[in-house]
Amino acid sequence: MERLFLLFLIFDVLLLFNNSAAQRPGFVSLDCGGKGNFTDELGLQWTPDDQFLFGETSNITVANETRQQYLTLRHFPADSRKYCYKLDVTTRTRYLIRATFLYGNFDNNNVYPKFDISLGATPWSTIVISDTTTIEVRELIFLASSPTIDVCLSNATTGQPFISTLELRQFNGSVYYTPYEDRFYLSVSARINFGANSDAPIRYPDDPFDRIWESDSLKKANYLVDVAAGTVKVSTKMPIDVTSDLIPPEKVMQTAVVGTNGSLTYRLNLDGFPGFGWAFSYFAEIEDLDPDESRKFRLVLPGQPDMSKAVVNIQENAHGKYRVYQPGYPNISLPFVLSFRFGKTSDSSRGPLLNAMEINKYLEQNDGSMDGAVIASVIAPFSLAEWAQEGGDPCLPVPWSWVQCNSDPRPSITVIHLSSKNLTGNIPSDLSKLSNLVELWLDGNSLTGPIPDFSGCTNLKIIHLENNQLRGELPSTLGNLPNLRELYVQNNMLSGTVPSILLDKNLVFNYSGNINLHEGARKTKHLYIGVGSSVGAVILLVATVLSCLFMHKGNKSHYNKDQLRQPLPIQRPVSTLRDAPAEAAHCFTLSDIEVATNNLEKKIGSGGFGVVYYGRMKDGKEIAVKVLNSHSYQGNREFSNEVILLSRIHHRNLVQFLGYCQEEGKSILVYEYMQNGTLKEHLYGALTRERSINWIKRLEIAEDAAKGIEYLHTGCVPAVIHRDLKSSNILLDKHMRAKVSDFGLSKLAVEGTSHVSSVVRGTVGYLDPEYYISQQLTDKSDVYSFGVILLELISGQEAISNESFGANCRNIVQWAKLHIESGDIQGIIDPSLHNGYDIQSMWKIAEKALMCVMPHGDMRPSISEVLKDIQDAILIEREATAIRDGNSDDMSRLSAHSSLNIGSIDLGAENYLSLDESIAQPTAR
Ligand SMILES: *[C@@H]1O[C@H](CO)[C@@H](O)[C@H](O)[C@H]1NC(C)=O
Ligand SMILES: *[C@@H]1O[C@H](CO)[C@@H](O)[C@H](O)[C@H]1NC(C)=O
Ligand SMILES: *[C@@H]1O[C@H](CO)[C@@H](O)[C@H](O)[C@H]1NC(C)=O
């Protein structure tokens, strides 16, 4: 045995030596900003990107980072251009390309950069830097279809784009073949070594392709959390049969996790998802099982029961021990937050075992602009000029600095701007193949030779060829360009006569400064029409003018925009309306109310259907009195609903209904008074400037509210759907405990059916889009609104805002989704929370919130599931608080308790005022 190990050791050393002696073919390791060649401790040979024309280099220092490739980087101006690296590849060969980014505060700015990276015309990823010391890594697997690839940085929205390394790794044979590879790249999302011996990844030379197998014990946000109890690491020193190329390296397969309690469970974020992906797991039996023992298990994916059918029996599937079995899905739909479980079958004696896993997302390739090939031949003669080396697609993802493109799905070049670029030689005739060209600027160069025939560019409007050394005649074909408006050819060496068609055209036309160019005798128009070949062009011209006139006239008959607005829906009368409020609701007299409120003296709020006043009963009990607008039919209907409903519903997290009054045409509802007003005011009202509520308090408020809603959904028969959940309907008592208020819009769900159809009502920003479209109301509509409230709690932003969410986005859901799905949770966290939160609990809520606002109700969790996650988050947060504060358990309980003290500040009754004008028709999205 010992000799065997020695043999392995020697083998290992030899391998290492060999690899450091010669670079593996198909490997390129670019040290961006580096100064010279070097070989790193893995045996990878790095070369600097010092031939690169663009950008500047910086030296950085990051604590604990000594690898030479991470001591430098290259950065680019924060402009609208793209900067592309061109790499040579072998066509019809598969590669892994890896780009890494270590910020290191190179610009002494601490504005964390955000920019895009693309592979050719295909948007690859958005790089969002969230601290100075974390290395962002992006990997893509692709089949090379041309001899070079371009990796481009662009779209600097914040800070300067930069890059630390660019690595190209060639695969053998059919490794990572997929049936979709001609149209899709694989974007690497997770490559995990389970049961790893350390936090360090396994890569080259253990992995001959230098794939990076991340350790499962690595600590990062939402990476392999919710691990089942009884999960243990196992490992072996025995060799594993990894002869097939696709298989993870032996070192990865020699470790695994085992669910000794029968289950392995994990949850992790999948960057780039939701979407379709390629997902494989790798199993090798590395434990000694007795002959009468078995290990059989199934994969369980939430919401995908079909995936659970196949049973894994590693030894059987792999035909023995220490051999690899690799089941997987070449095309599976996966969410951003993946929870999965391997559960043992009832007849299995051992729990499940897992060695490794790989998940890649399909990234659809962009075909690129229409003019890629043409423009390549145009610039070929100028290949040494800087402008000709911008690389990548001329239009995508952003155009070259001297090009403009239209916004077609496959864009074309519309403007070429090459004024004063020292161009020599002839005007490239291929320019005339750019059929959508509108403007051509070649002035101020040293171009010689004739002006080519631009007949192919029928959209050409503006041509600048002045201040060159162009020779020959001015082509009369220019006169046939139907859209030509400006033509500049002055100060050249043109000769002959100026074609009369150009002189007759309605044209800004300058041909001065051409000594040998003369104006011929002008022909009159009717004579000209007689020239057969030109008749078509003239008719075309006339037709164009006519159609323009017509269109112009059409534009004048503008419609009245207000006519587009839909009238408010007409309410249908509901029969229960006419029934007098029955049940056991307490009936106040009007004089009781007048005395208690001192004749409605103090207004504390107003809703869409009435005004709320402060009151105090003779016994000292404080009350909130809602006087419904008596002229509002709608108000009356809600009055009845509320009375019937509220008298039945009691829960500590629902605002208590005390009674009603209906006298002298007035309809009044009486509630308990909530001293601390609405959640809305505490999140972004005037109050927040003085004191914002901390994260744990926000979680407790969410928990309270969720309990209230859970009671409505599950504790009432028939179930009650709130229909108008929002942060101004969550009220806070003097202890800052939350209660859900305002059942004015609630309706009793019809027993035995899952939905109630009614006219769409609710508040813009909180309204379930599915309900809005289908008018089918379910409890999941409340879950949607609650998801919006969770996002408000995280961000301290209003649900709808014209300013907060950047251009083209008014809605908290869109905004938060964009950030969370790209992993940038920091971008939405309320700055007033400072660092007083644990990122795990934050993620848990952020993910749940995204689930709640899924477009379809059946994809959303129930409120009970949401409640459970909130409670989990509270546990995580309390634990983290205790660790942060270095406190014992007792102390953490104390600190959680002390956060309740906020409730004792007297906020004054004014704070209850919430201008609740928002009940309205939703605006279409
Ligand atoms: C970075 O460091 C190298 C060597 O240590 C030095 O030659 C170079 O000037 C430095 N570059 C910058 C931009 O400071
Ligand atoms: C995967 O499957 C889906 C649904 O069947 C299909 O639309 C898609 O084109 C397939 N391939 C990829 C690469 O997404
Ligand atoms: C053009 O060429 C001249 C001489 O070769 C050079 O001095 C000048 O800098 C160049 N201009 C540009 C914009 O490249």
Coordinates of N, CA, C and O and ligand atoms in Angstrom, one line a residue, residues 180 183-184 276-277 330-332 362-363, ligand 2:
Y180 N -27.2 22.3 -28.8 CA -27.6 23.7 -29.0 C -26.3 24.6 -29.3 O -26.4 25.8 -29.3
R183 N -26.0 27.8 -31.4 CA -26.8 29.0 -31.2 C -26.7 29.5 -29.7 O -27.1 30.5 -29.4
F184 N -26.1 28.6 -28.8 CA -26.0 29.0 -27.4 C -24.6 28.8 -26.8 O -24.0 27.7 -27.1
F276 N -32.9 28.5 -19.1 CA -32.7 27.1 -19.4 C -31.2 26.8 -19.2 O -30.3 27.7 -19.5
G277 N -30.9 25.7 -18.7 CA -29.5 25.4 -18.4 C -29.1 23.9 -18.6 O -30.0 23.1 -18.9
P330 N -29.4 17.9 -20.0 CA -28.8 18.8 -21.0 C -29.6 20.1 -21.2 O -29.1 21.0 -21.7
N331 N -30.9 20.1 -20.8 CA -31.7 21.3 -21.0 C -32.8 21.2 -19.9 O -33.8 20.6 -20.1
I332 N -32.6 22.0 -18.9 CA -33.6 22.0 -17.8 C -33.8 23.5 -17.4 O -32.9 24.3 -17.4
Y362 N -27.7 28.4 -20.5 CA -27.6 28.6 -21.9 C -27.8 30.1 -22.2 O -28.7 30.8 -21.7
L363 N -26.8 30.6 -22.9 CA -26.8 32.0 -23.3 C -26.9 32.1 -24.8 O -26.1 31.7 -25.5
Ligands
LIG2 C1 -34.6 24.0 -24.0 O1 -35.9 23.6 -23.8 C2 -36.8 24.7 -24.0 C3 -38.2 24.3 -23.7 O2 -38.5 23.0 -24.2 C4 -36.6 25.3 -25.4 O3 -37.5 26.4 -25.6 C5 -35.2 25.7 -25.6 O4 -35.0 26.1 -26.9 C6 -34.3 24.5 -25.3 N1 -32.9 24.8 -25.6 C7 -32.2 25.8 -25.0 C8 -30.8 25.9 -25.3 O5 -32.7 26.6 -24.3

